[in-house]
């Protein structure tokens, strides 16, 4: 399943719901380009990974790149609800140590002081 993105806001937090796969070059770049477009307009961003079935090395590389861009612009990114396989990949590559990961979207929003709208 190709990557589909849905963007919405809750309080001052931008939520990017990801559905499908963050793999290969095109789909992984699609996500980072979308995030790059949002960074000038938000300081708090949650990537909802509950709908992500798979992430490969290209996806991991783009995640690391997004985090670098976000930090450079003063934006904080939290990850929410990755399935076990995706969480394992994040942990094996040590990306889990640089991203704040929450079990549920609601938890990530609360960590920003917001709530689910």
CSV table of C-alpha atoms in Angstrom, one decimal:
chain,number,residue,atom,x,y,z
A,1,UNK,CA,0.0,0.0,0.0
A,2,UNK,CA,1.5,3.4,-1.0
A,3,UNK,CA,2.0,6.0,1.6
A,4,UNK,CA,-1.0,8.3,2.2
A,5,UNK,CA,-0.8,11.3,4.5
A,6,UNK,CA,-3.6,13.1,6.3
A,7,UNK,CA,-2.9,16.3,8.2
A,8,UNK,CA,-4.9,18.0,10.9
A,9,UNK,CA,-4.4,20.2,14.0
A,10,UNK,CA,-5.3,19.7,17.6
A,11,UNK,CA,-4.7,22.8,19.7
A,12,UNK,CA,-1.2,24.0,18.6
A,13,UNK,CA,-0.1,20.6,17.5
A,14,UNK,CA,0.1,19.5,13.9
A,15,UNK,CA,-0.8,15.8,13.4
A,16,UNK,CA,0.4,13.9,10.4
A,17,UNK,CA,-1.5,10.6,10.1
A,18,UNK,CA,0.6,8.2,8.0
A,19,UNK,CA,-1.1,5.2,6.2
A,20,UNK,CA,0.8,2.6,4.2
A,21,UNK,CA,4.5,2.1,3.9
A,22,UNK,CA,7.5,4.5,4.5
A,23,UNK,CA,9.8,2.7,2.1
A,24,UNK,CA,11.8,3.1,-1.0
A,25,UNK,CA,12.9,6.4,-2.2
A,26,UNK,CA,9.7,8.0,-3.5
A,27,UNK,CA,7.4,7.2,-0.6
A,28,UNK,CA,10.0,8.1,2.1
A,29,UNK,CA,10.8,11.4,0.3
A,30,UNK,CA,7.1,12.1,0.0
A,31,UNK,CA,6.8,12.1,3.8
A,32,UNK,CA,9.9,14.3,4.4
A,33,UNK,CA,8.8,16.8,1.7
A,34,UNK,CA,5.4,17.1,3.4
A,35,UNK,CA,7.1,17.6,6.8
A,36,UNK,CA,9.5,20.2,5.3
A,37,UNK,CA,6.5,22.1,4.1
A,38,UNK,CA,4.9,22.1,7.5
A,39,UNK,CA,8.0,23.1,9.6
A,40,UNK,CA,7.7,26.9,8.9
A,41,UNK,CA,4.2,26.8,10.3
A,42,UNK,CA,4.4,24.6,13.4
A,43,UNK,CA,6.5,24.2,16.5
A,44,UNK,CA,4.8,20.9,17.6
A,45,UNK,CA,4.3,18.0,15.3
A,46,UNK,CA,3.1,14.4,15.9
A,47,UNK,CA,3.7,11.7,13.4
A,48,UNK,CA,0.9,9.1,13.9
A,49,UNK,CA,2.5,5.9,12.7
A,50,UNK,CA,-0.4,3.6,13.7
A,51,UNK,CA,-1.3,3.1,10.0
A,52,UNK,CA,2.3,2.4,8.9
A,53,UNK,CA,2.7,-1.2,7.9
A,54,UNK,CA,6.4,-1.2,7.1
A,55,UNK,CA,9.5,1.1,7.2
A,56,UNK,CA,12.8,0.4,5.4
A,57,UNK,CA,16.2,2.0,5.4
A,58,UNK,CA,15.1,4.8,3.1
A,59,UNK,CA,12.2,5.6,5.5
A,60,UNK,CA,14.6,5.5,8.5
A,61,UNK,CA,17.0,7.9,6.7
A,62,UNK,CA,14.2,10.3,5.9
A,63,UNK,CA,13.0,10.1,9.5
A,64,UNK,CA,16.5,11.1,10.7
A,65,UNK,CA,16.6,13.9,8.2
A,66,UNK,CA,13.2,15.2,9.2
A,67,UNK,CA,14.3,15.3,12.8
A,68,UNK,CA,17.4,17.3,11.9
A,69,UNK,CA,15.3,19.8,9.9
A,70,UNK,CA,12.8,20.1,12.7
A,71,UNK,CA,15.4,20.8,15.4
A,72,UNK,CA,17.0,23.4,13.1
A,73,UNK,CA,13.6,25.3,12.9
A,74,UNK,CA,12.8,24.9,16.6
A,75,UNK,CA,10.1,22.3,16.0
A,76,UNK,CA,9.6,19.3,18.2
A,77,UNK,CA,8.5,16.0,16.7
A,78,UNK,CA,7.0,13.1,18.6
A,79,UNK,CA,6.1,9.7,17.2
A,80,UNK,CA,2.8,8.0,18.1
A,81,UNK,CA,1.5,4.5,18.0
A,82,UNK,CA,4.0,2.6,15.8
A,83,UNK,CA,3.1,-1.0,15.3
A,84,UNK,CA,5.5,-3.5,16.9
A,85,UNK,CA,7.4,-4.2,13.7
A,86,UNK,CA,8.0,-0.5,13.1
A,87,UNK,CA,8.9,0.1,16.7
A,88,UNK,CA,11.4,-2.7,16.5
A,89,UNK,CA,13.1,-1.2,13.5
A,90,UNK,CA,13.3,2.2,15.3
A,91,UNK,CA,14.8,0.5,18.3
A,92,UNK,CA,17.3,-1.6,16.3
A,93,UNK,CA,18.6,1.5,14.5
A,94,UNK,CA,18.7,3.6,17.7
A,95,UNK,CA,16.2,6.1,16.2
A,96,UNK,CA,14.0,5.3,19.2
A,97,UNK,CA,16.7,7.0,21.4
A,98,UNK,CA,16.4,10.3,19.5
A,99,UNK,CA,12.6,10.4,18.9
A,100,UNK,CA,10.1,10.6,21.7
A,101,UNK,CA,7.8,7.7,21.0
A,102,UNK,CA,4.3,7.3,22.6
A,103,UNK,CA,2.1,4.2,22.6
A,104,UNK,CA,-1.0,6.2,21.6
A,105,UNK,CA,-1.7,9.4,19.7
A,106,UNK,CA,-3.5,10.8,22.8
A,107,UNK,CA,-0.3,10.3,24.9
A,108,UNK,CA,1.8,12.2,22.3
A,109,UNK,CA,-0.7,15.1,22.3
A,110,UNK,CA,-0.8,15.2,26.1
A,111,UNK,CA,3.0,15.3,26.1
A,112,UNK,CA,2.7,18.6,24.2
A,113,UNK,CA,0.1,19.8,26.7
A,114,UNK,CA,-2.8,19.3,24.2
A,115,UNK,CA,-5.7,17.0,23.8
A,116,UNK,CA,-7.3,15.0,21.0
A,117,UNK,CA,-9.9,17.2,19.2
